[in-house]
Amino acid sequence: MSNDSKYQNKKIYVAGHTGMVGSAVKRELEARNYDNLLCKSSEELNLLRQKEVEDFFEAEKPEVVIMAAAKVGGILANNTYRAEFIYNNLMIEANVIHSAYKNGCEKLIFLGSSCIYPKMAPQPLKEEYLLSDYLEFTNEPYAIAKIAGIKLCENYYRQYGCNFYSIMPTNLYGPNDNFDLETSHVLPALMRKFHEAKVQNKKSVTLWGTGKPMREFLYVDDLADAVIFLIETVEAKDIYSKGISQINIGTGKDITINELANLIAEVVGFKGEIQHDLTKPDGTPRKLMDVSRINSLGWKYKTELKEGIEKTYKWYLNNIENK
Ligand SMILES: NC(=O)c1ccc[n+]([C@@H]2O[C@H](COP(=O)([O-])OP(=O)(O)OC[C@H]3O[C@@H](n4cnc5c(N)ncnc54)[C@H](OP(=O)(O)O)[C@@H]3O)[C@@H](O)[C@H]2O)c1
């Protein structure tokens, strides 16, 4: 495992820097004096367009790429826009990874997510469980595209020796999260529902499904911290030589959706009742990452869930609600 800061002055392209993950990575890199950052909005550079991506890489030759650009959403969006989820994500990652290879990129970190693991995989989810069984139906198109991204990195390493590898964060939340109820993940959706119910003096809030599934949540600034730790200390060979294709990032702790709802209601100050819409799907029963590998490399999460929810709610009030 190398452990130097040879990447400090490299030209780092943060793809997706306007998103929740990309903006956290950019903030954290800037805070640590990585001042050679390259960022393009999707209007300036549409990663779906191969020619635009090729021209950008040829002109800029980024030395490090953090792949946080993707089409992302919760159960409803994943299940409704199935074709868009598979097409957009395949195109974005194929265009970027191939151009990174063509232009001699020294290191690329690709972001997947825990939904790439099989629906009924044993818990906690070990890196080895990739491709060992069927995926959850609602997000299968997204997961297939993400698995293709993991395998692109792995096979560009195996054929061309590219220093490209993938990280699998658990569910993330924090500043710049998506609070649109049509497309958001569970934590920001609940935060908004409870907030609006409090403001409108509603007596109850309805959750999708039984509330019994268990989920793990990582504050996005902790993920950004992990990305920088990996840039500085972990190379592709360190991953693939262990017989795995990607490395998990999470807290290693999970809670039920009902417990999460109670915690958010407490932080938001909603005092009404929590009801359940049992006609709606629960999704995968449990998704907990085995984070022993990243822990043994020397990285651990810092922000406990309640503290992270408090920070996120503060951000929501300042940036969404009061605008
Ligand atoms: N959110 C989570 O809980 C979670 C958990 C695990 C892993 N991840 C992974 O982290 C990555 C980022 O997720 P996120 O939550 O930060 O998503 P996000 O907030 O929706 O951000 C997505 C980013 O991708 C950019 N993008 C999308 N389509 C693009 C295109 N055609 N061309 C250029 N840029 C494009 C967006 O730019 P515009 O805004 O300009 O469109 C935005 O900057 C994804 O790979 C996701 O799988 C997320």
Coordinates of N, CA and C and ligand atoms in Angstrom, one line a residue, residues 16-22 41-43 45-48 67-72 92 111-114 142 146 169-172 176 185, ligand 1:
G16 N -19.4 15.2 -12.1 CA -20.6 15.3 -11.2 C -20.4 16.1 -10.0
H17 N -19.7 17.2 -10.1 CA -19.3 18.1 -9.0 C -20.5 18.9 -8.5
T18 N -21.6 18.9 -9.2 CA -22.8 19.6 -8.7 C -23.7 18.7 -7.9
G19 N -23.5 17.4 -7.9 CA -24.3 16.5 -7.2 C -23.9 16.4 -5.7
M20 N -24.7 15.6 -5.0 CA -24.4 15.5 -3.6 C -23.0 14.9 -3.3
V21 N -22.6 13.8 -4.0 CA -21.3 13.2 -3.8 C -20.2 14.1 -4.3
G22 N -20.3 14.5 -5.6 CA -19.3 15.3 -6.2 C -19.0 16.6 -5.5
S41 N -20.0 21.4 -15.6 CA -21.4 21.1 -15.4 C -21.9 20.3 -16.6
S42 N -23.1 19.6 -16.4 CA -23.6 18.8 -17.5 C -24.0 19.6 -18.7
E43 N -24.2 20.9 -18.5 CA -24.5 21.8 -19.6 C -23.2 22.1 -20.4
L45 N -20.5 20.1 -20.4 CA -20.0 18.8 -20.9 C -21.0 17.7 -20.6
N46 N -21.7 17.3 -21.6 CA -22.7 16.2 -21.4 C -22.0 14.9 -21.6
L47 N -21.9 14.1 -20.5 CA -21.1 12.9 -20.5 C -21.8 11.8 -21.3
L48 N -23.0 12.0 -21.7 CA -23.7 11.0 -22.6 C -23.1 11.1 -24.0
M67 N -15.3 9.6 -10.5 CA -16.5 9.4 -11.3 C -17.8 9.4 -10.4
A68 N -18.2 10.7 -10.1 CA -19.4 10.8 -9.3 C -20.6 11.3 -10.1
A69 N -20.5 11.3 -11.5 CA -21.6 11.7 -12.4 C -22.4 10.4 -12.7
A70 N -23.7 10.5 -12.5 CA -24.6 9.4 -12.8 C -26.0 9.8 -12.8
K71 N -26.9 9.0 -13.3 CA -28.3 9.2 -13.1 C -28.7 8.5 -11.9
V72 N -29.2 9.2 -10.9 CA -29.4 8.6 -9.5 C -30.8 8.8 -9.1
I92 N -22.5 7.1 -19.7 CA -21.6 8.0 -19.0 C -20.3 7.3 -18.6
L111 N -17.7 5.4 -8.7 CA -18.6 5.2 -7.6 C -19.8 4.3 -8.0
G112 N -20.0 3.2 -7.3 CA -21.2 2.4 -7.5 C -22.1 2.6 -6.3
S113 N -22.9 1.6 -6.0 CA -23.7 1.7 -4.7 C -24.0 0.3 -4.3
S114 N -24.6 0.2 -3.0 CA -24.8 -1.1 -2.4 C -25.8 -1.9 -3.2
Y142 N -30.4 0.0 -13.0 CA -29.3 0.9 -12.4 C -28.1 0.0 -11.9
K146 N -24.2 -0.2 -13.1 CA -23.1 0.1 -12.2 C -22.2 -1.1 -12.2
P169 N -20.3 2.8 -2.0 CA -20.8 3.5 -0.8 C -22.2 2.9 -0.4
T170 N -22.4 2.9 0.9 CA -23.8 2.6 1.3 C -24.7 3.8 1.0
N171 N -25.9 3.8 1.5 CA -26.8 4.9 1.3 C -26.2 6.2 1.9
L172 N -26.2 7.2 1.1 CA -25.5 8.5 1.5 C -26.6 9.5 1.7
N176 N -26.8 19.1 -0.3 CA -27.0 18.9 -1.8 C -27.7 17.6 -2.1
H185 N -34.2 9.7 -2.4 CA -34.0 8.5 -1.5 C -34.8 8.7 -0.2
Ligands
LIG1 N1 -26.9 9.2 -3.2 C1 -26.6 8.0 -2.6 O1 -27.1 7.6 -1.6 C2 -25.5 7.2 -3.2 C3 -25.1 6.0 -2.6 C4 -24.1 5.3 -3.1 C5 -23.5 5.6 -4.2 N2 -23.8 6.8 -4.9 C6 -23.2 7.1 -6.1 O2 -22.6 8.3 -6.1 C7 -22.6 8.9 -7.4 C8 -23.2 10.3 -7.3 O3 -24.5 10.2 -6.7 P1 -25.2 11.6 -6.1 O4 -26.1 11.1 -5.1 O5 -24.2 12.6 -5.9 O6 -26.1 12.0 -7.4 P2 -26.6 13.4 -7.8 O7 -26.7 14.3 -6.6 O8 -27.9 13.2 -8.6 O9 -25.5 14.0 -8.8 C9 -25.3 13.4 -10.0 C10 -24.3 14.2 -10.8 O10 -24.1 13.6 -12.0 C11 -24.2 14.7 -13.0 N3 -24.7 14.1 -14.3 C12 -25.8 13.4 -14.5 N4 -25.9 13.1 -15.8 C13 -24.9 13.8 -16.4 C14 -24.5 13.9 -17.8 N5 -25.2 13.3 -18.8 N6 -23.4 14.6 -18.1 C15 -22.7 15.2 -17.1 N7 -23.0 15.1 -15.8 C16 -24.1 14.4 -15.5 C17 -25.1 15.7 -12.5 O11 -25.0 16.9 -13.1 P3 -26.2 17.9 -13.4 O12 -26.8 18.2 -12.0 O13 -25.7 19.0 -14.1 O14 -27.2 17.0 -14.2 C18 -24.7 15.7 -11.0 O15 -23.6 16.5 -10.8 C19 -23.4 7.9 -8.2 O16 -22.6 7.1 -9.0 C20 -24.1 7.0 -7.2 O17 -24.3 5.7 -7.7 C21 -24.8 7.6 -4.4

